[in-house]
PDB file of C-alpha atoms and ligand atoms in Angstrom:
ATOM      1  CA  UNK L  13      20.532  -2.928   6.705  1.00 90.00           C
ATOM      2  CA  UNK L  14      18.181  -1.983   3.858  1.00 95.00           C
ATOM      3  CA  UNK L  15      14.589  -1.173   4.729  1.00 96.00           C
ATOM      4  CA  UNK L  16      11.338  -0.059   3.135  1.00 98.00           C
ATOM      5  CA  UNK L  17       8.945   2.156   5.118  1.00 98.00           C
ATOM      6  CA  UNK L  18       5.397   1.499   3.995  1.00 98.00           C
ATOM      7  CA  UNK L  19       2.257   3.263   5.156  1.00 97.00           C
ATOM      8  CA  UNK L  20      -0.350   5.891   4.334  1.00 96.00           C
ATOM      9  CA  UNK L  21       0.427   9.616   4.065  1.00 94.00           C
ATOM     10  CA  UNK L  22       0.689  11.124   7.530  1.00 92.00           C
ATOM     11  CA  UNK L  23       1.705   7.864   9.255  1.00 94.00           C
ATOM     12  CA  UNK L  24       5.068   9.340  10.270  1.00 90.00           C
ATOM     13  CA  UNK L  25       7.364   7.439   7.895  1.00 93.00           C
ATOM     14  CA  UNK L  26       9.516  10.482   7.154  1.00 88.00           C
ATOM     15  CA  UNK L  27       9.793  11.657  10.754  1.00 85.00           C
ATOM     16  CA  UNK L  28      10.864   8.233  12.001  1.00 91.00           C
ATOM     17  CA  UNK L  29      13.138   7.505   9.054  1.00 92.00           C
ATOM     18  CA  UNK L  30      15.060  10.687   9.898  1.00 87.00           C
ATOM     19  CA  UNK L  31      15.366   9.697  13.572  1.00 86.00           C
ATOM     20  CA  UNK L  32      16.563   6.155  12.791  1.00 90.00           C
ATOM     21  CA  UNK L  33      19.038   7.341  10.183  1.00 90.00           C
ATOM     22  CA  UNK L  34      20.625   9.761  12.626  1.00 88.00           C
ATOM     23  CA  UNK L  35      20.849   7.089  15.278  1.00 89.00           C
ATOM     24  CA  UNK L  36      22.144   4.189  13.178  1.00 89.00           C
ATOM     25  CA  UNK L  37      24.116   5.988  10.473  1.00 91.00           C
ATOM     26  CA  UNK L  38      22.034   4.763   7.538  1.00 93.00           C
ATOM     27  CA  UNK L  39      20.544   6.960   4.819  1.00 95.00           C
ATOM     28  CA  UNK L  40      16.957   7.957   4.026  1.00 94.00           C
ATOM     29  CA  UNK L  41      15.746   8.091   0.444  1.00 96.00           C
ATOM     30  CA  UNK L  42      12.344   9.807   0.524  1.00 95.00           C
ATOM     31  CA  UNK L  43      10.666   9.656  -2.882  1.00 96.00           C
ATOM     32  CA  UNK L  44       8.455  12.694  -2.132  1.00 93.00           C
ATOM     33  CA  UNK L  45      11.426  14.813  -1.008  1.00 92.00           C
ATOM     34  CA  UNK L  46      13.444  13.880  -4.096  1.00 96.00           C
ATOM     35  CA  UNK L  47      10.476  14.741  -6.333  1.00 96.00           C
ATOM     36  CA  UNK L  48       9.963  18.103  -4.568  1.00 92.00           C
ATOM     37  CA  UNK L  49      13.691  18.846  -4.984  1.00 93.00           C
ATOM     38  CA  UNK L  50      13.322  18.186  -8.711  1.00 96.00           C
ATOM     39  CA  UNK L  51      10.331  20.542  -8.860  1.00 95.00           C
ATOM     40  CA  UNK L  52      12.293  23.279  -7.080  1.00 92.00           C
ATOM     41  CA  UNK L  53      15.236  22.851  -9.454  1.00 96.00           C
ATOM     42  CA  UNK L  54      12.948  22.793 -12.511  1.00 97.00           C
ATOM     43  CA  UNK L  55      14.395  19.539 -13.905  1.00 96.00           C
ATOM     44  CA  UNK L  56      12.435  17.699 -16.657  1.00 96.00           C
ATOM     45  CA  UNK L  57      11.287  15.194 -14.003  1.00 96.00           C
ATOM     46  CA  UNK L  58      10.157  18.046 -11.737  1.00 96.00           C
ATOM     47  CA  UNK L  59       8.231  19.678 -14.566  1.00 97.00           C
ATOM     48  CA  UNK L  60       6.331  16.447 -15.323  1.00 95.00           C
ATOM     49  CA  UNK L  61       5.702  15.691 -11.644  1.00 96.00           C
ATOM     50  CA  UNK L  62       4.555  19.120 -10.401  1.00 95.00           C
ATOM     51  CA  UNK L  63       0.842  19.076 -11.287  1.00 95.00           C
ATOM     52  CA  UNK L  64       0.477  15.351 -10.611  1.00 96.00           C
ATOM     53  CA  UNK L  65       1.725  15.824  -7.035  1.00 95.00           C
ATOM     54  CA  UNK L  66      -0.413  18.925  -6.449  1.00 92.00           C
ATOM     55  CA  UNK L  67      -3.491  16.851  -7.406  1.00 93.00           C
ATOM     56  CA  UNK L  68      -2.488  14.068  -4.983  1.00 92.00           C
ATOM     57  CA  UNK L  69      -1.990  11.525  -7.794  1.00 95.00           C
ATOM     58  CA  UNK L  70       1.022   9.231  -8.187  1.00 96.00           C
ATOM     59  CA  UNK L  71       3.872  10.083 -10.527  1.00 97.00           C
ATOM     60  CA  UNK L  72       4.317   7.411 -13.209  1.00 97.00           C
ATOM     61  CA  UNK L  73       6.053   4.186 -12.204  1.00 98.00           C
ATOM     62  CA  UNK L  74       8.772   4.477 -14.854  1.00 97.00           C
ATOM     63  CA  UNK L  75       9.800   7.980 -13.816  1.00 97.00           C
ATOM     64  CA  UNK L  76       9.882   7.134 -10.114  1.00 98.00           C
ATOM     65  CA  UNK L  77      11.693   3.815 -10.649  1.00 98.00           C
ATOM     66  CA  UNK L  78      14.474   5.437 -12.683  1.00 97.00           C
ATOM     67  CA  UNK L  79      14.791   8.249 -10.153  1.00 97.00           C
ATOM     68  CA  UNK L  80      15.050   5.860  -7.189  1.00 98.00           C
ATOM     69  CA  UNK L  81      17.428   3.390  -8.885  1.00 97.00           C
ATOM     70  CA  UNK L  82      19.792   6.271  -9.618  1.00 96.00           C
ATOM     71  CA  UNK L  83      19.655   7.360  -5.948  1.00 96.00           C
ATOM     72  CA  UNK L  84      20.195   3.814  -4.636  1.00 96.00           C
ATOM     73  CA  UNK L  85      23.245   3.361  -6.853  1.00 95.00           C
ATOM     74  CA  UNK L  86      24.801   6.457  -5.273  1.00 93.00           C
ATOM     75  CA  UNK L  87      24.741   4.668  -1.901  1.00 90.00           C
ATOM     76  CA  UNK L  88      27.049   1.739  -2.706  1.00 79.00           C
ATOM     77  CA  UNK L  89      29.317   2.512   0.240  1.00 79.00           C
ATOM     78  CA  UNK L  90      26.590   3.349   2.760  1.00 85.00           C
ATOM     79  CA  UNK L  91      25.819   1.216   5.837  1.00 89.00           C
ATOM     80  CA  UNK L  92      22.253   0.859   4.604  1.00 93.00           C
ATOM     81  CA  UNK L  93      19.168   2.767   3.523  1.00 96.00           C
ATOM     82  CA  UNK L  94      15.525   3.403   4.273  1.00 96.00           C
ATOM     83  CA  UNK L  95      13.274   3.779   1.240  1.00 97.00           C
ATOM     84  CA  UNK L  96      10.529   6.126   2.446  1.00 96.00           C
ATOM     85  CA  UNK L  97       7.437   6.349   0.251  1.00 96.00           C
ATOM     86  CA  UNK L  98       8.844   3.969  -2.352  1.00 98.00           C
ATOM     87  CA  UNK L  99       7.624   1.584  -3.714  1.00 98.00           C
ATOM     88  CA  UNK L 100       3.971   2.706  -3.788  1.00 98.00           C
ATOM     89  CA  UNK L 101       2.545   0.348  -6.405  1.00 98.00           C
ATOM     90  CA  UNK L 102       2.914  -3.363  -7.140  1.00 98.00           C
ATOM     91  CA  UNK L 103       4.627  -2.441 -10.424  1.00 98.00           C
ATOM     92  CA  UNK L 104       7.186  -0.363  -8.554  1.00 98.00           C
ATOM     93  CA  UNK L 105       7.751  -3.171  -6.021  1.00 98.00           C
ATOM     94  CA  UNK L 106       8.341  -5.723  -8.783  1.00 98.00           C
ATOM     95  CA  UNK L 107      10.724  -3.417 -10.635  1.00 98.00           C
ATOM     96  CA  UNK L 108      12.577  -2.671  -7.395  1.00 98.00           C
ATOM     97  CA  UNK L 109      12.878  -6.400  -6.638  1.00 98.00           C
ATOM     98  CA  UNK L 110      14.469  -7.066 -10.037  1.00 98.00           C
ATOM     99  CA  UNK L 111      16.788  -4.092  -9.691  1.00 98.00           C
ATOM    100  CA  UNK L 112      17.983  -5.101  -6.198  1.00 97.00           C
ATOM    101  CA  UNK L 113      18.680  -8.691  -7.207  1.00 97.00           C
ATOM    102  CA  UNK L 114      20.564  -7.533 -10.319  1.00 97.00           C
ATOM    103  CA  UNK L 115      22.683  -5.244  -8.119  1.00 95.00           C
ATOM    104  CA  UNK L 116      23.020  -7.961  -5.437  1.00 95.00           C
ATOM    105  CA  UNK L 117      21.513  -5.698  -2.788  1.00 95.00           C
ATOM    106  CA  UNK L 118      19.517  -7.482  -0.098  1.00 94.00           C
ATOM    107  CA  UNK L 119      16.263  -6.102   1.266  1.00 96.00           C
ATOM    108  CA  UNK L 120      16.348  -6.652   5.040  1.00 95.00           C
ATOM    109  CA  UNK L 121      12.766  -5.811   6.071  1.00 96.00           C
ATOM    110  CA  UNK L 122       9.633  -3.804   5.312  1.00 98.00           C
ATOM    111  CA  UNK L 123       8.136  -1.725   8.127  1.00 97.00           C
ATOM    112  CA  UNK L 124       4.389  -1.156   7.829  1.00 98.00           C
ATOM    113  CA  UNK L 125       3.131   1.939   9.716  1.00 97.00           C
ATOM    114  CA  UNK L 126      -0.493   1.556  10.855  1.00 97.00           C
ATOM    115  CA  UNK L 127      -2.771   4.477  11.756  1.00 96.00           C
ATOM    116  CA  UNK L 128      -6.492   5.164  11.388  1.00 94.00           C
ATOM    117  CA  UNK L 129      -7.875   7.600   8.843  1.00 92.00           C
ATOM    118  CA  UNK L 130      -8.948  10.219  11.452  1.00 92.00           C
ATOM    119  CA  UNK L 131      -5.456  10.444  12.876  1.00 93.00           C
ATOM    120  CA  UNK L 132      -3.918  10.687   9.392  1.00 94.00           C
ATOM    121  CA  UNK L 133      -6.249  13.476   8.242  1.00 93.00           C
ATOM    122  CA  UNK L 134      -5.667  15.434  11.449  1.00 92.00           C
ATOM    123  CA  UNK L 135      -1.882  15.137  11.148  1.00 92.00           C
ATOM    124  CA  UNK L 136      -1.785  16.150   7.493  1.00 93.00           C
ATOM    125  CA  UNK L 137      -4.275  19.004   7.809  1.00 93.00           C
ATOM    126  CA  UNK L 138      -2.318  20.467  10.759  1.00 94.00           C
ATOM    127  CA  UNK L 139       1.104  20.087   9.119  1.00 92.00           C
ATOM    128  CA  UNK L 140       3.060  23.298   8.524  1.00 93.00           C
ATOM    129  CA  UNK L 141       6.501  23.759   6.983  1.00 90.00           C
ATOM    130  CA  UNK L 142       9.303  26.261   7.052  1.00 90.00           C
ATOM    131  CA  UNK L 143       9.672  27.328   3.408  1.00 86.00           C
ATOM    132  CA  UNK L 144      13.450  27.625   3.813  1.00 86.00           C
ATOM    133  CA  UNK L 145      14.576  24.598   5.850  1.00 81.00           C
ATOM    134  CA  UNK L 146      11.613  22.254   5.285  1.00 79.00           C
ATOM    135  CA  UNK L 147      11.361  21.735   9.059  1.00 81.00           C
ATOM    136  CA  UNK L 148       7.972  20.204   9.905  1.00 81.00           C
ATOM    137  CA  UNK L 149       5.550  21.520  12.569  1.00 89.00           C
ATOM    138  CA  UNK L 150       2.011  20.652  13.554  1.00 90.00           C
ATOM    139  CA  UNK L 151      -0.387  23.377  14.696  1.00 93.00           C
ATOM    140  CA  UNK L 152      -1.262  21.404  17.846  1.00 90.00           C
ATOM    141  CA  UNK L 153       1.086  18.423  18.314  1.00 85.00           C
ATOM    142  CA  UNK L 154       4.335  20.177  17.446  1.00 86.00           C
ATOM    143  CA  UNK L 155       3.652  23.942  17.439  1.00 94.00           C
ATOM    144  CA  UNK L 156       6.337  26.566  16.781  1.00 95.00           C
ATOM    145  CA  UNK L 157       7.237  29.013  19.565  1.00 96.00           C
ATOM    146  CA  UNK L 158       5.430  31.847  17.789  1.00 96.00           C
ATOM    147  CA  UNK L 159       2.169  30.799  16.147  1.00 95.00           C
ATOM    148  CA  UNK L 160       2.405  30.773  12.346  1.00 95.00           C
ATOM    149  CA  UNK L 161       6.174  31.405  12.190  1.00 96.00           C
ATOM    150  CA  UNK L 162       9.090  28.962  12.109  1.00 94.00           C
ATOM    151  CA  UNK L 163      11.589  28.868  14.977  1.00 94.00           C
ATOM    152  CA  UNK L 164      14.576  28.579  12.650  1.00 89.00           C
ATOM    153  CA  UNK L 165      14.139  31.438  10.163  1.00 89.00           C
ATOM    154  CA  UNK L 166      11.188  33.356  11.692  1.00 92.00           C
ATOM    155  CA  UNK L 167       9.387  33.059   8.345  1.00 91.00           C
ATOM    156  CA  UNK L 168       5.614  32.550   7.952  1.00 94.00           C
ATOM    157  CA  UNK L 169       4.940  28.800   7.917  1.00 96.00           C
ATOM    158  CA  UNK L 170       3.471  27.315   4.747  1.00 94.00           C
ATOM    159  CA  UNK L 171       0.979  24.511   4.019  1.00 93.00           C
ATOM    160  CA  UNK L 172       2.134  21.915   1.499  1.00 88.00           C
ATOM    161  CA  UNK L 173      -0.092  22.188  -1.594  1.00 85.00           C
ATOM    162  CA  UNK L 174      -1.110  18.549  -1.317  1.00 90.00           C
ATOM    163  CA  UNK L 175      -2.055  18.994   2.372  1.00 92.00           C
ATOM    164  CA  UNK L 176      -5.233  20.902   1.439  1.00 88.00           C
ATOM    165  CA  UNK L 177      -8.253  18.926   2.824  1.00 86.00           C
ATOM    166  CA  UNK L 178      -9.629  17.864  -0.608  1.00 87.00           C
ATOM    167  CA  UNK L 179      -6.243  16.601  -1.759  1.00 92.00           C
ATOM    168  CA  UNK L 180      -5.618  14.760   1.519  1.00 93.00           C
ATOM    169  CA  UNK L 181      -8.793  12.698   0.970  1.00 92.00           C
ATOM    170  CA  UNK L 182      -7.684  11.914  -2.548  1.00 93.00           C
ATOM    171  CA  UNK L 183      -4.170  10.862  -1.427  1.00 94.00           C
ATOM    172  CA  UNK L 184      -5.703   8.472   1.099  1.00 95.00           C
ATOM    173  CA  UNK L 185      -7.923   6.979  -1.621  1.00 95.00           C
ATOM    174  CA  UNK L 186      -4.870   6.518  -3.859  1.00 96.00           C
ATOM    175  CA  UNK L 187      -3.082   4.847  -0.930  1.00 97.00           C
ATOM    176  CA  UNK L 188      -5.939   2.355  -0.461  1.00 97.00           C
ATOM    177  CA  UNK L 189      -6.150   1.533  -4.163  1.00 97.00           C
ATOM    178  CA  UNK L 190      -2.502   1.428  -5.184  1.00 97.00           C
ATOM    179  CA  UNK L 191      -0.224   1.113  -2.166  1.00 97.00           C
ATOM    180  CA  UNK L 192      -2.112  -1.000   0.387  1.00 97.00           C
ATOM    181  CA  UNK L 193      -1.769  -4.183  -1.743  1.00 98.00           C
ATOM    182  CA  UNK L 194       1.969  -3.985  -1.031  1.00 98.00           C
ATOM    183  CA  UNK L 195       1.293  -5.079   2.554  1.00 98.00           C
ATOM    184  CA  UNK L 196       0.313  -8.588   1.398  1.00 98.00           C
ATOM    185  CA  UNK L 197       2.964  -8.540  -1.333  1.00 98.00           C
ATOM    186  CA  UNK L 198       5.732  -8.181   1.285  1.00 98.00           C
ATOM    187  CA  UNK L 199       3.971 -10.240   3.971  1.00 98.00           C
ATOM    188  CA  UNK L 200       3.997 -13.305   1.709  1.00 98.00           C
ATOM    189  CA  UNK L 201       7.728 -12.765   1.197  1.00 96.00           C
ATOM    190  CA  UNK L 202       8.159 -12.910   4.999  1.00 96.00           C
ATOM    191  CA  UNK L 203       9.597  -9.391   5.123  1.00 97.00           C
ATOM    192  CA  UNK L 204       6.768  -7.416   6.742  1.00 97.00           C
ATOM    193  CA  UNK L 205       6.802  -5.982  10.290  1.00 96.00           C
ATOM    194  CA  UNK L 206       3.763  -4.019  11.540  1.00 97.00           C
ATOM    195  CA  UNK L 207       4.268  -0.920  13.686  1.00 96.00           C
ATOM    196  CA  UNK L 208       1.287   0.788  15.373  1.00 96.00           C
ATOM    197  CA  UNK L 209       1.857   4.466  14.547  1.00 95.00           C
ATOM    198  CA  UNK L 210      -0.946   6.408  16.233  1.00 94.00           C
ATOM    199  CA  UNK L 211       0.847   7.185  19.482  1.00 90.00           C
ATOM    200  CA  UNK L 212       3.247   9.995  20.268  1.00 87.00           C
ATOM    201  CA  UNK L 213       6.412  10.027  18.183  1.00 86.00           C
ATOM    202  CA  UNK L 214       8.591   9.002  21.158  1.00 89.00           C
ATOM    203  CA  UNK L 215       6.489   5.852  21.746  1.00 93.00           C
ATOM    204  CA  UNK L 216       6.526   4.834  18.088  1.00 94.00           C
ATOM    205  CA  UNK L 217      10.266   5.424  18.076  1.00 93.00           C
ATOM    206  CA  UNK L 218      10.677   3.056  21.042  1.00 94.00           C
ATOM    207  CA  UNK L 219       8.873   0.260  19.164  1.00 95.00           C
ATOM    208  CA  UNK L 220      11.007   0.929  16.123  1.00 95.00           C
ATOM    209  CA  UNK L 221      14.201   0.734  18.194  1.00 93.00           C
ATOM    210  CA  UNK L 222      13.131  -2.662  19.535  1.00 94.00           C
ATOM    211  CA  UNK L 223      12.315  -3.868  16.028  1.00 93.00           C
ATOM    212  CA  UNK L 224      15.613  -2.546  14.725  1.00 90.00           C
ATOM    213  CA  UNK L 225      17.593  -4.414  17.397  1.00 89.00           C
ATOM    214  CA  UNK L 226      15.665  -7.600  16.583  1.00 89.00           C
ATOM    215  CA  UNK L 227      16.279  -7.325  12.848  1.00 86.00           C
ATOM    216  CA  UNK L 228      19.958  -6.514  13.206  1.00 81.00           C
ATOM    217  CA  UNK L 229      20.517  -9.452  15.554  1.00 77.00           C
ATOM    218  CA  UNK L 230      19.014 -11.862  12.993  1.00 65.00           C
ATOM    219  CA  UNK L 231      21.092 -10.514  10.091  1.00 58.00           C
TER     220      UNK L 231
HETATM  221  P1  ADP C   2       3.021  11.471   1.694  1.00 94.91           P
HETATM  222  O1  ADP C   2       3.598  10.122   1.973  1.00 94.91           O
HETATM  223  O2  ADP C   2       2.710  12.243   2.934  1.00 94.91           O
HETATM  224  O3  ADP C   2       1.890  11.451   0.701  1.00 94.91           O
HETATM  225  P2  ADP C   2       5.355  12.211   0.134  1.00 94.91           P
HETATM  226  O4  ADP C   2       6.184  13.410   0.358  1.00 94.91           O
HETATM  227  O5  ADP C   2       5.981  10.877   0.380  1.00 94.91           O
HETATM  228  O6  ADP C   2       4.078  12.418   1.034  1.00 94.91           O
HETATM  229  O7  ADP C   2       4.782  12.191  -1.372  1.00 94.91           O
HETATM  230  C1  ADP C   2       4.160  13.304  -1.916  1.00 94.91           C
HETATM  231  C2  ADP C   2       3.686  13.007  -3.341  1.00 94.91           C
HETATM  232  O8  ADP C   2       4.806  12.674  -4.185  1.00 94.91           O
HETATM  233  C3  ADP C   2       2.727  11.829  -3.497  1.00 94.91           C
HETATM  234  O9  ADP C   2       1.378  12.176  -3.213  1.00 94.91           O
HETATM  235  C4  ADP C   2       2.938  11.498  -4.990  1.00 94.91           C
HETATM  236  O10 ADP C   2       2.297  12.427  -5.827  1.00 94.91           O
HETATM  237  C5  ADP C   2       4.436  11.692  -5.157  1.00 94.91           C
HETATM  238  N1  ADP C   2       5.168  10.430  -4.875  1.00 94.91           N
HETATM  239  C6  ADP C   2       5.952  10.186  -3.800  1.00 94.91           C
HETATM  240  N2  ADP C   2       6.436   8.920  -3.841  1.00 94.91           N
HETATM  241  C7  ADP C   2       5.950   8.347  -4.969  1.00 94.91           C
HETATM  242  C8  ADP C   2       6.044   7.053  -5.592  1.00 94.91           C
HETATM  243  N3  ADP C   2       6.766   6.067  -5.045  1.00 94.91           N
HETATM  244  N4  ADP C   2       5.382   6.840  -6.750  1.00 94.91           N
HETATM  245  C9  ADP C   2       4.656   7.800  -7.328  1.00 94.91           C
HETATM  246  N5  ADP C   2       4.495   9.042  -6.806  1.00 94.91           N
HETATM  247  C10 ADP C   2       5.125   9.325  -5.645  1.00 94.91           C
END
């Protein structure tokens, strides 16, 4: 089963992709995580992407396409994958479509996470990370045991650079301009499934489980 998770920043794509992958034994390919790994390792891709990401802009289509195609090809023996945060532009979606048909890989469905702007801003602005494990907290919805410190390594929690309020607004604008058109792109292909994503994580997860069962029974 090969899926795309589509939706604005803060909609919960990453959180739910991780839960589904653990449950169903498929693999998550999160474009943002792979880019941040490249930045950490100082690769040429990481060096070109670093400032672009900090400003809340999109990394160029060619760089991201090559990066993701390479990752998908590593998964030939996997049960399936979730592309999280990729594609984010029509150009990326078209390139991905050509790549998948060349490799004879079928796209099963596209899950569209829906949440209002207020909820998204609140989630992103309250997001905190452990600098060592990357574990995600939220100051109110998912607080650590000791305020400001992670439970796993007892280190001060950090704010992702692109979760600063100004950059959050810009990322949402970029989403509306560049990524939102993908909803119609995949709807016309008959692949799109909407998921309301404002509720608690456990409720969203329940809807996703139902959707997952439905999709796997069709395929
Ligand atoms: P979010 O979905 O919360 O914005 P991500 O971790 O998915 O966070 O992405 C962080 C940043 O990485 C994006 O703002 C963008 O700069 C870059 N990025 C991630 N995916 C893509 C993509 N498919 N195309 C271009 N840039 C991307």
